[in-house]
Short mmCIF file of C-alpha atoms in Angstrom, two decimals:
data_model
loop_
_atom_site.label_atom_id
_atom_site.label_comp_id
_atom_site.label_asym_id
_atom_site.label_seq_id
_atom_site.Cartn_x
_atom_site.Cartn_y
_atom_site.Cartn_z
CA MET E 1 35.46 -14.77 -1.68
CA GLU E 2 34.58 -12.06 0.82
CA GLN E 3 33.76 -8.78 -0.90
CA PRO E 4 36.05 -5.83 -0.07
CA THR E 5 34.44 -3.08 1.96
CA GLN E 6 37.10 -0.37 1.70
CA ALA E 7 37.24 2.23 -1.06
CA VAL E 8 38.52 0.96 -4.37
CA GLY E 9 41.15 2.67 -6.48
CA TRP E 10 40.90 4.29 -9.86
CA VAL E 11 41.75 1.10 -11.73
CA SER E 12 38.68 -0.64 -10.33
CA ARG E 13 36.31 2.17 -11.35
CA PRO E 14 35.11 2.82 -14.91
CA ASN E 15 36.37 5.90 -16.69
CA GLN E 16 33.40 8.27 -16.57
CA ARG E 17 35.01 10.94 -18.70
CA CYS E 18 36.26 8.72 -21.55
CA PRO E 19 34.47 5.38 -21.17
CA LYS E 20 35.48 4.16 -24.64
CA ASP E 21 39.12 5.11 -24.21
CA ASN E 22 39.94 3.45 -20.92
CA LYS E 23 43.35 1.92 -21.64
CA ILE E 24 43.46 0.17 -18.26
CA SER E 25 40.29 -1.82 -18.97
CA ALA E 26 42.41 -4.71 -20.24
CA PHE E 27 44.19 -4.93 -16.90
CA LYS E 28 40.89 -4.67 -15.07
CA ASN E 29 39.59 -7.65 -17.04
CA ILE E 30 42.75 -9.63 -16.27
CA SER E 31 42.35 -8.82 -12.59
CA LYS E 32 38.70 -9.85 -12.50
CA ASN E 33 39.43 -13.14 -14.25
CA VAL E 34 42.23 -13.90 -11.80
CA ILE E 35 40.09 -13.09 -8.77
CA LYS E 36 37.13 -15.06 -10.17
CA SER E 37 39.26 -18.19 -10.54
CA LEU E 38 40.52 -17.77 -6.96
CA SER E 39 37.17 -17.80 -5.21
CA ASN E 40 38.64 -19.61 -2.18
CA PHE E 41 41.77 -17.50 -1.91
CA HIS E 42 41.63 -14.52 0.47
CA PHE E 43 43.80 -11.73 -0.86
CA PRO E 44 45.35 -9.39 1.70
CA LYS E 45 43.53 -6.05 1.90
CA GLY E 46 45.13 -2.65 2.10
CA ARG E 47 43.89 0.56 3.65
CA ARG E 48 42.56 1.89 0.37
CA TRP E 49 43.48 -0.34 -2.55
CA VAL E 50 42.09 -3.77 -3.38
CA ALA E 51 43.46 -6.78 -5.21
CA GLU E 52 42.27 -5.59 -8.64
CA ASP E 53 44.39 -2.45 -8.41
CA ILE E 54 47.54 -4.32 -7.39
CA ILE E 55 47.14 -7.09 -9.96
CA SER E 56 46.64 -4.47 -12.66
CA ILE E 57 50.00 -2.94 -11.78
CA LEU E 58 51.68 -6.35 -11.82
CA ALA E 59 50.12 -7.26 -15.18
CA TYR E 60 51.27 -4.00 -16.75
CA SER E 61 54.76 -4.45 -15.33
CA SER E 62 55.08 -7.98 -16.72
CA ILE E 63 53.77 -7.11 -20.18
CA ARG E 64 55.87 -3.99 -20.61
CA GLY E 65 58.94 -5.42 -18.88
CA LYS E 66 59.19 -2.42 -16.54
CA SER E 67 59.96 -2.15 -12.85
CA ILE E 68 57.22 -1.57 -10.28
CA PRO E 69 58.34 2.03 -9.41
CA HIS E 70 58.49 2.99 -13.07
CA THR E 71 55.08 1.44 -13.78
CA CYS E 72 53.33 3.06 -10.81
CA GLU E 73 54.59 6.56 -11.56
CA LYS E 74 53.89 6.44 -15.29
CA LEU E 75 50.43 4.95 -14.88
CA ASN E 76 49.53 7.49 -12.21
CA ALA E 77 50.71 10.39 -14.38
CA TRP E 78 48.71 9.08 -17.32
CA ALA E 79 45.61 8.53 -15.17
CA VAL E 80 45.76 12.05 -13.71
CA ASN E 81 46.20 13.55 -17.17
CA ASN E 82 43.14 11.72 -18.51
CA ASN E 83 41.01 12.16 -15.37
CA PRO E 84 41.88 15.55 -13.85
CA ASP E 85 38.56 15.74 -11.97
CA ALA E 86 39.27 12.52 -10.10
CA SER E 87 42.47 13.84 -8.55
CA TYR E 88 42.46 16.71 -6.08
CA GLU E 89 45.16 18.57 -4.18
CA TYR E 90 45.68 18.17 -0.45
CA ALA E 91 46.39 21.06 1.90
CA ASP E 92 50.11 20.31 1.92
CA GLY E 93 50.35 20.46 -1.88
CA ARG E 94 50.31 16.72 -2.57
CA HIS E 95 47.92 15.28 -5.14
CA ARG E 96 45.63 12.32 -4.59
CA ARG E 97 46.98 9.25 -6.38
CA LEU E 98 44.80 7.36 -8.83
CA VAL E 99 47.17 4.39 -9.05
CA PRO E 100 48.82 2.71 -6.04
CA HIS E 101 52.33 3.81 -5.09
CA GLN E 102 55.21 1.35 -5.35
CA THR E 103 55.42 1.10 -1.55
CA THR E 104 51.76 0.04 -1.47
CA VAL E 105 52.37 -2.62 -4.10
CA ASN E 106 55.45 -3.93 -2.27
CA ALA E 107 53.64 -3.94 1.08
CA TRP E 108 50.75 -5.88 -0.47
CA LEU E 109 53.11 -8.43 -2.04
CA ARG E 110 54.95 -8.94 1.25
CA LEU E 111 51.69 -10.17 2.76
CA LEU E 112 51.81 -13.11 0.32
CA SER E 113 53.98 -15.91 1.63
CA LEU E 114 55.83 -18.29 -0.68
CA HIS E 115 53.15 -20.92 -0.02
CA ASP E 116 50.40 -18.44 -0.94
CA ALA E 117 52.25 -17.48 -4.12
CA GLU E 118 52.64 -21.14 -5.15
CA TYR E 119 48.94 -21.78 -4.53
CA LEU E 120 48.05 -18.66 -6.48
CA THR E 121 50.10 -19.67 -9.52
CA ARG E 122 48.82 -23.26 -9.46
CA THR E 123 45.21 -22.04 -9.50
CA ILE E 124 45.82 -19.64 -12.39
CA PHE E 125 47.65 -22.32 -14.38
CA GLU E 126 44.75 -24.70 -13.80
CA ALA E 127 42.16 -22.17 -15.00
CA SER E 128 44.13 -21.43 -18.18
CA LEU E 129 44.69 -25.14 -18.95
CA LYS E 130 40.99 -25.92 -18.57
CA GLN E 131 40.11 -23.11 -20.95
CA PHE E 132 42.73 -24.09 -23.53
CA PHE E 133 42.21 -27.87 -23.60
CA ILE E 134 38.65 -28.48 -22.40
CA GLU E 135 36.61 -25.45 -23.46
CA ASP E 136 38.36 -25.20 -26.83
CA ASN E 137 38.07 -29.00 -27.31
CA ARG E 138 41.71 -29.62 -28.21
CA SER E 139 43.71 -32.84 -28.19
CA LYS E 140 44.68 -33.78 -24.64
CA LYS E 141 47.81 -35.76 -25.56
CA VAL E 142 50.84 -33.87 -24.23
CA ILE E 143 54.54 -34.31 -23.53
CA LEU E 144 55.65 -33.24 -20.05
CA GLU E 145 59.01 -31.59 -19.43
CA PHE E 146 60.90 -30.46 -16.34
CA ASP E 147 63.89 -28.16 -16.12
CA LEU E 148 65.71 -25.84 -13.70
CA THR E 149 66.62 -22.18 -14.01
CA TYR E 150 68.65 -19.79 -11.87
CA ARG E 151 67.98 -16.18 -10.83
CA GLY E 152 70.63 -14.03 -9.23
CA TYR E 153 70.40 -12.82 -5.63
CA TRP E 154 72.34 -9.81 -4.32
CA GLY E 155 71.00 -9.55 -0.76
CA LYS E 156 72.41 -10.60 2.61
CA ARG E 157 70.22 -13.63 3.27
CA ARG E 158 71.97 -16.97 3.76
CA ASP E 159 69.09 -19.36 4.44
CA SER E 160 68.01 -22.58 2.72
CA LEU E 161 66.17 -20.79 -0.10
CA ILE E 162 69.30 -18.90 -1.18
CA LYS E 163 71.90 -21.18 -2.73
CA GLY E 164 75.55 -20.61 -3.42
CA SER E 165 76.39 -20.83 -7.13
CA ARG E 166 78.25 -19.07 -9.93
CA MET E 167 75.64 -19.86 -12.58
CA VAL E 168 74.58 -16.18 -12.71
CA LYS E 169 77.13 -13.52 -13.61
CA GLY E 170 77.77 -10.83 -11.02
CA THR E 171 76.78 -12.81 -7.94
CA ARG E 172 77.57 -16.00 -6.06
CA ARG E 173 74.05 -16.41 -4.67
CA ILE E 174 71.00 -17.58 -6.58
CA ARG E 175 67.36 -18.53 -6.28
CA HIS E 176 66.75 -21.95 -7.79
CA TYR E 177 63.44 -22.48 -9.64
CA HIS E 178 62.00 -25.75 -10.90
CA ALA E 179 59.55 -25.38 -13.80
CA ALA E 180 57.26 -27.78 -15.67
CA MET E 181 56.08 -27.35 -19.25
CA ILE E 182 53.78 -29.35 -21.52
CA HIS E 183 53.92 -29.64 -25.31
CA GLY E 184 50.70 -30.41 -27.13
CA ALA E 185 47.86 -29.03 -29.26
CA GLY E 186 50.33 -26.84 -31.12
CA ALA E 187 51.57 -24.97 -28.03
CA SER E 188 54.19 -25.20 -25.29
CA LEU E 189 52.79 -24.02 -21.96
CA TYR E 190 54.26 -23.60 -18.48
CA VAL E 191 52.10 -25.47 -15.98
CA ALA E 192 53.94 -25.44 -12.64
CA LEU E 193 56.69 -23.61 -10.78
CA GLN E 194 58.58 -24.33 -7.56
CA HIS E 195 61.22 -22.53 -5.53
CA VAL E 196 63.78 -25.23 -4.68
CA ALA E 197 65.54 -25.10 -1.30
CA LYS E 198 68.89 -26.60 -0.34
CA GLY E 199 68.70 -30.36 -0.05
CA GLN E 200 65.11 -30.47 -1.28
CA SER E 201 64.22 -33.43 -3.48
CA LYS E 202 62.83 -32.71 -6.94
CA ILE E 203 60.82 -35.94 -7.09
CA PRO E 204 57.73 -34.90 -5.01
CA PHE E 205 57.16 -31.81 -7.17
CA MET E 206 57.47 -33.86 -10.37
CA ILE E 207 55.08 -36.58 -9.21
CA GLU E 208 52.57 -34.09 -7.81
CA THR E 209 52.58 -32.12 -11.07
CA ALA E 210 52.16 -35.27 -13.17
CA ARG E 211 49.21 -36.50 -11.11
CA TRP E 212 47.64 -33.05 -11.11
CA LEU E 213 47.79 -32.90 -14.93
CA GLN E 214 46.32 -36.39 -15.17
CA GLY E 215 43.53 -35.28 -12.84
CA LEU E 216 42.71 -32.47 -15.29
CA GLY E 217 42.15 -35.06 -18.01
CA LEU E 218 45.45 -34.69 -19.88
CA GLU E 219 47.13 -37.78 -21.32
CA ILE E 220 50.89 -37.60 -20.75
CA GLU E 221 52.64 -39.64 -23.44
CA PHE E 222 56.24 -38.98 -22.36
CA CYS E 223 58.22 -37.04 -19.80
CA VAL E 224 61.43 -35.59 -21.27
CA ILE E 225 64.08 -34.44 -18.80
CA ASP E 226 67.69 -33.29 -18.79
CA ARG E 227 70.78 -35.28 -17.86
CA GLU E 228 70.77 -33.91 -14.31
CA TYR E 229 67.56 -35.93 -13.69
CA TYR E 230 69.33 -39.18 -14.64
CA ARG E 231 68.40 -41.06 -11.47
CA GLN E 232 66.75 -44.37 -10.87
CA GLY E 233 64.30 -42.95 -8.34
CA ILE E 234 62.88 -40.42 -10.81
CA LEU E 235 62.40 -43.03 -13.54
CA ASP E 236 60.75 -45.46 -11.12
CA GLU E 237 58.35 -42.91 -9.62
CA LEU E 238 57.20 -41.60 -13.02
CA LYS E 239 56.79 -45.13 -14.35
CA GLN E 240 54.55 -45.98 -11.39
CA VAL E 241 52.11 -43.21 -12.38
CA GLY E 242 52.04 -44.52 -15.96
CA ILE E 243 54.47 -42.08 -17.62
CA ASP E 244 57.40 -43.18 -19.77
CA VAL E 245 60.60 -41.14 -19.48
CA ILE E 246 63.25 -40.10 -22.01
CA VAL E 247 66.55 -38.83 -20.58
CA PRO E 248 70.13 -38.57 -21.94
CA ALA E 249 72.52 -41.19 -20.60
CA LYS E 250 75.60 -40.09 -18.70
CA GLU E 251 79.03 -40.98 -20.06
CA TRP E 252 79.67 -43.82 -17.66
CA LYS E 253 81.62 -47.03 -18.28
CA ARG E 254 78.50 -49.00 -19.20
CA LEU E 255 77.63 -46.47 -21.89
CA ARG E 256 81.14 -46.63 -23.33
CA ASN E 257 80.86 -50.41 -23.47
CA ALA E 258 77.47 -50.15 -25.21
CA LYS E 259 78.96 -47.89 -27.89
CA LYS E 260 81.88 -50.26 -28.37
CA GLU E 261 79.58 -53.27 -28.76
CA TYR E 262 77.50 -51.45 -31.36
CA LEU E 263 80.51 -50.32 -33.39
CA ASN E 264 81.91 -53.87 -33.35
CA GLY E 265 78.59 -55.31 -34.54
CA MET E 266 77.93 -57.24 -31.33
CA LYS E 267 74.65 -55.40 -30.52
CA GLY E 268 72.20 -53.08 -32.26
CA ARG E 269 71.62 -49.38 -31.64
CA THR E 270 68.68 -50.19 -29.33
CA GLN E 271 69.85 -52.20 -26.33
CA ARG E 272 68.25 -53.36 -23.11
CA TYR E 273 69.71 -51.40 -20.22
CA PHE E 274 69.42 -51.70 -16.45
CA LEU E 275 69.77 -48.87 -13.96
CA ILE E 276 71.02 -50.37 -10.71
CA GLN E 277 70.65 -48.70 -7.35
CA GLY E 278 72.95 -49.86 -4.58
CA GLY E 279 71.06 -52.14 -2.21
CA LYS E 280 71.21 -51.94 1.56
CA LYS E 281 73.25 -54.39 3.55
CA GLY E 282 71.78 -57.86 3.29
CA ARG E 283 69.39 -56.91 0.47
CA ARG E 284 69.52 -57.37 -3.26
CA ALA E 285 70.18 -54.29 -5.39
CA LYS E 286 67.11 -52.89 -7.14
CA LYS E 287 67.10 -52.84 -10.95
CA THR E 288 65.08 -50.69 -13.34
CA ARG E 289 64.70 -52.03 -16.88
CA CYS E 290 65.22 -49.40 -19.57
CA TRP E 291 66.28 -49.24 -23.19
CA LEU E 292 69.36 -47.48 -24.49
CA VAL E 293 69.02 -45.85 -27.92
CA LEU E 294 72.19 -44.66 -29.69
CA HIS E 295 72.13 -41.58 -31.95
CA ALA E 296 74.70 -39.68 -34.00
CA ARG E 297 75.54 -36.10 -33.08
CA GLY E 298 74.72 -33.29 -35.48
CA ASN E 299 73.59 -34.14 -39.01
CA GLN E 300 75.58 -37.36 -39.27
CA ARG E 301 74.13 -40.84 -39.73
CA ILE E 302 75.04 -43.41 -37.13
CA ASP E 303 75.51 -46.16 -39.72
CA GLU E 304 78.05 -43.97 -41.54
CA ILE E 305 80.02 -43.58 -38.30
CA LYS E 306 79.95 -47.35 -37.84
CA ARG E 307 81.07 -47.90 -41.45
CA GLY E 308 83.93 -45.43 -41.06
CA TYR E 309 85.10 -47.23 -37.91
CA LYS E 310 85.00 -50.64 -39.60
CA GLN E 311 87.00 -49.26 -42.55
CA LYS E 312 89.50 -47.88 -40.00
CA LEU E 313 88.98 -44.30 -41.18
CA ILE E 314 88.39 -43.21 -37.57
CA THR E 315 89.45 -44.64 -34.24
CA LEU E 316 87.19 -46.08 -31.54
CA ASP E 317 87.47 -42.95 -29.40
CA GLU E 318 86.64 -40.68 -32.35
CA ALA E 319 83.63 -42.79 -33.30
CA SER E 320 82.39 -42.94 -29.69
CA SER E 321 82.67 -39.15 -29.29
CA GLN E 322 80.28 -38.71 -32.24
CA ILE E 323 77.58 -40.86 -30.62
CA TYR E 324 75.28 -40.05 -27.71
CA ALA E 325 72.57 -42.12 -26.07
CA LEU E 326 69.01 -41.64 -24.83
CA VAL E 327 67.53 -43.82 -22.10
CA THR E 328 63.80 -44.52 -22.14
CA THR E 329 61.49 -46.65 -20.03
CA GLN E 330 59.19 -47.41 -22.99
CA ALA E 331 59.57 -50.85 -24.57
CA PRO E 332 60.39 -50.80 -28.32
CA GLN E 333 58.34 -53.85 -29.37
CA TYR E 334 55.50 -51.80 -30.89
CA ALA E 335 57.66 -49.34 -32.82
CA GLY E 336 60.20 -51.54 -34.59
CA SER E 337 62.75 -49.72 -36.72
CA ARG E 338 60.98 -46.39 -36.12
CA PHE E 339 61.68 -46.50 -32.40
CA PRO E 340 65.07 -44.65 -32.45
CA LEU E 341 63.73 -41.87 -34.71
CA ARG E 342 60.55 -41.43 -32.68
CA THR E 343 62.52 -41.28 -29.44
CA LYS E 344 64.83 -38.61 -30.84
CA ARG E 345 61.98 -36.48 -32.23
CA THR E 346 60.16 -36.62 -28.92
CA TYR E 347 63.22 -35.61 -26.93
CA LYS E 348 63.92 -32.64 -29.23
CA LYS E 349 60.86 -30.91 -27.77
CA ARG E 350 62.82 -30.51 -24.53
CA TRP E 351 64.99 -27.81 -26.06
CA GLN E 352 62.01 -25.46 -26.26
CA ILE E 353 62.06 -24.78 -22.53
CA GLU E 354 65.69 -23.64 -22.76
CA THR E 355 64.68 -21.13 -25.44
CA SER E 356 61.72 -19.93 -23.40
CA PHE E 357 63.93 -19.38 -20.34
CA ARG E 358 66.17 -17.12 -22.44
CA ASP E 359 63.19 -15.26 -23.92
CA ASN E 360 61.75 -14.62 -20.47
CA GLU E 361 65.13 -13.41 -19.24
CA GLN E 362 65.32 -10.84 -22.05
CA HIS E 363 61.79 -9.51 -21.55
CA MET E 364 61.70 -9.67 -17.76
CA ALA E 365 60.58 -6.83 -15.52
CA ILE E 366 63.28 -5.38 -13.28
CA TRP E 367 62.55 -6.96 -9.90
CA ARG E 368 64.98 -7.46 -7.06
CA SER E 369 63.20 -8.38 -3.87
CA ASN E 370 64.35 -9.94 -0.62
CA TYR E 371 60.95 -11.63 -0.19
CA ASP E 372 60.46 -15.06 -1.72
CA GLY E 373 56.74 -14.66 -2.40
CA THR E 374 57.28 -11.36 -4.22
CA ARG E 375 60.08 -12.79 -6.33
CA PHE E 376 57.98 -15.87 -7.09
CA ILE E 377 55.13 -13.70 -8.41
CA SER E 378 57.63 -11.89 -10.64
CA GLU E 379 58.85 -15.19 -12.06
CA PHE E 380 55.30 -16.37 -12.64
CA GLY E 381 54.40 -13.17 -14.51
CA ARG E 382 56.95 -13.94 -17.23
CA TYR E 383 55.71 -17.49 -17.69
CA PHE E 384 52.08 -16.42 -17.86
CA LEU E 385 52.94 -13.90 -20.59
CA PHE E 386 54.80 -16.65 -22.45
CA ASN E 387 51.70 -18.88 -22.23
CA ALA E 388 49.54 -16.07 -23.60
CA TRP E 389 51.87 -15.79 -26.60
CA GLN E 390 51.76 -19.55 -27.22
CA ILE E 391 47.95 -19.62 -27.10
CA GLU E 392 47.66 -16.58 -29.37
CA ARG E 393 49.99 -18.21 -31.88
CA THR E 394 47.64 -21.19 -32.25
CA LYS E 395 44.86 -18.79 -33.33
CA ASP E 396 46.87 -16.27 -35.37
CA PRO E 397 47.18 -17.03 -39.13
CA ARG E 398 50.86 -16.07 -39.01
CA GLY E 399 51.62 -19.08 -36.83
CA HIS E 400 55.33 -19.36 -35.99
CA ARG E 401 56.02 -16.01 -37.66
CA LEU E 402 54.36 -14.37 -34.64
CA THR E 403 57.45 -14.10 -32.45
CA PHE E 404 57.44 -13.40 -28.73
CA GLN E 405 58.77 -9.88 -29.25
CA LEU E 406 56.22 -9.14 -31.99
CA PHE E 407 53.37 -10.43 -29.83
CA ARG E 408 54.48 -8.30 -26.91
CA ASP E 409 54.77 -5.17 -29.08
CA GLU E 410 51.35 -5.72 -30.65
CA LEU E 411 49.79 -6.35 -27.24
CA VAL E 412 51.22 -3.08 -25.96
CA ASP E 413 50.18 -1.08 -29.03
CA ARG E 414 46.69 -2.56 -29.15
CA ASN E 415 45.76 -2.09 -25.50
CA PHE E 416 48.08 0.58 -24.13
CA GLY E 417 48.92 2.83 -27.05
CA GLY E 418 47.88 5.97 -25.17
CA ILE E 419 50.28 5.31 -22.30
CA HIS E 420 53.78 6.46 -23.19
CA LEU E 421 56.20 4.33 -21.19
#
């Protein structure tokens, strides 16, 4: 990458007065690692500040969960207090800033388009995955998961990237994000993010992400997805790249018939199932062979529900309401009686992304921007912090007792204890 020629800010310079007590050194290291991994990416340059200074502000904002204006002012006040010789007074009474102002940060972020932001996040995700799986020599067998989340929008834009919805309280407009996560080697890591526009298909992003992960050397055993992905095209495309899918079945007539046949003893709990897509005029409809696996809701046993129905203790509708179904493209011939249990255990990993979405929402920085690239970087900052927590938990002896909130507090106290925010 082309070396910057303009003057660098205080964050990019070592602390000459207190070299052993430079609390921003952690952010400087983060910035250098990010820039090193993006050797082919040309960051926009400002009049005085460089990418390291801006990324340091963004990293601090994401870790502390503070807004950009709050972060800039507090960091600048702390920097001036610890380096009084570096700041001097202008003729009009203003003091030279040692940390970029919020307007500088916002102007820098506006130079990043949505495409640039997506490329930036993909490159950082790739660098972190290579370090976690390849350099640390961990198992490369993972489970891939996709899910959608919604972020409120309160501006006046009405283009394709702003959707109408009531999924977020307080607004009828949202930004729609599509995220991918992998589960493996004792961690659950975000690996991809996309801003979904109106009418945009989800399939290209899913296939591109799957092939990209396979290109990194990861072995995807299953792809677990929510009921809203229950489409023949998604199952076919993922099967073509060698990935089996597990998805909940929708309560259609064919599923109700499958439950009835199981309760009446006509078929087992694992049944062959065909997804049929309507064929064009003059052509035969396309079929996708799957397997339907029935499970009991809650802590019940499905054979107990069947026994209660046969003894006429419950009606057919009551028994059917206590049963749900998973559809998978993997054949059961190699699993035998363990196939239903293994399918259920694998699909349970999907619920972790719902929990992580809620955790990120609670610890998010306060960002409301009208620019898609800026808002995309904000969303990525939360997921990158979540990945850092997951990786740290694999090394910490406390394991699952190291919660996200505890990790965040310890990270703040360890690296930024001298900055009172």
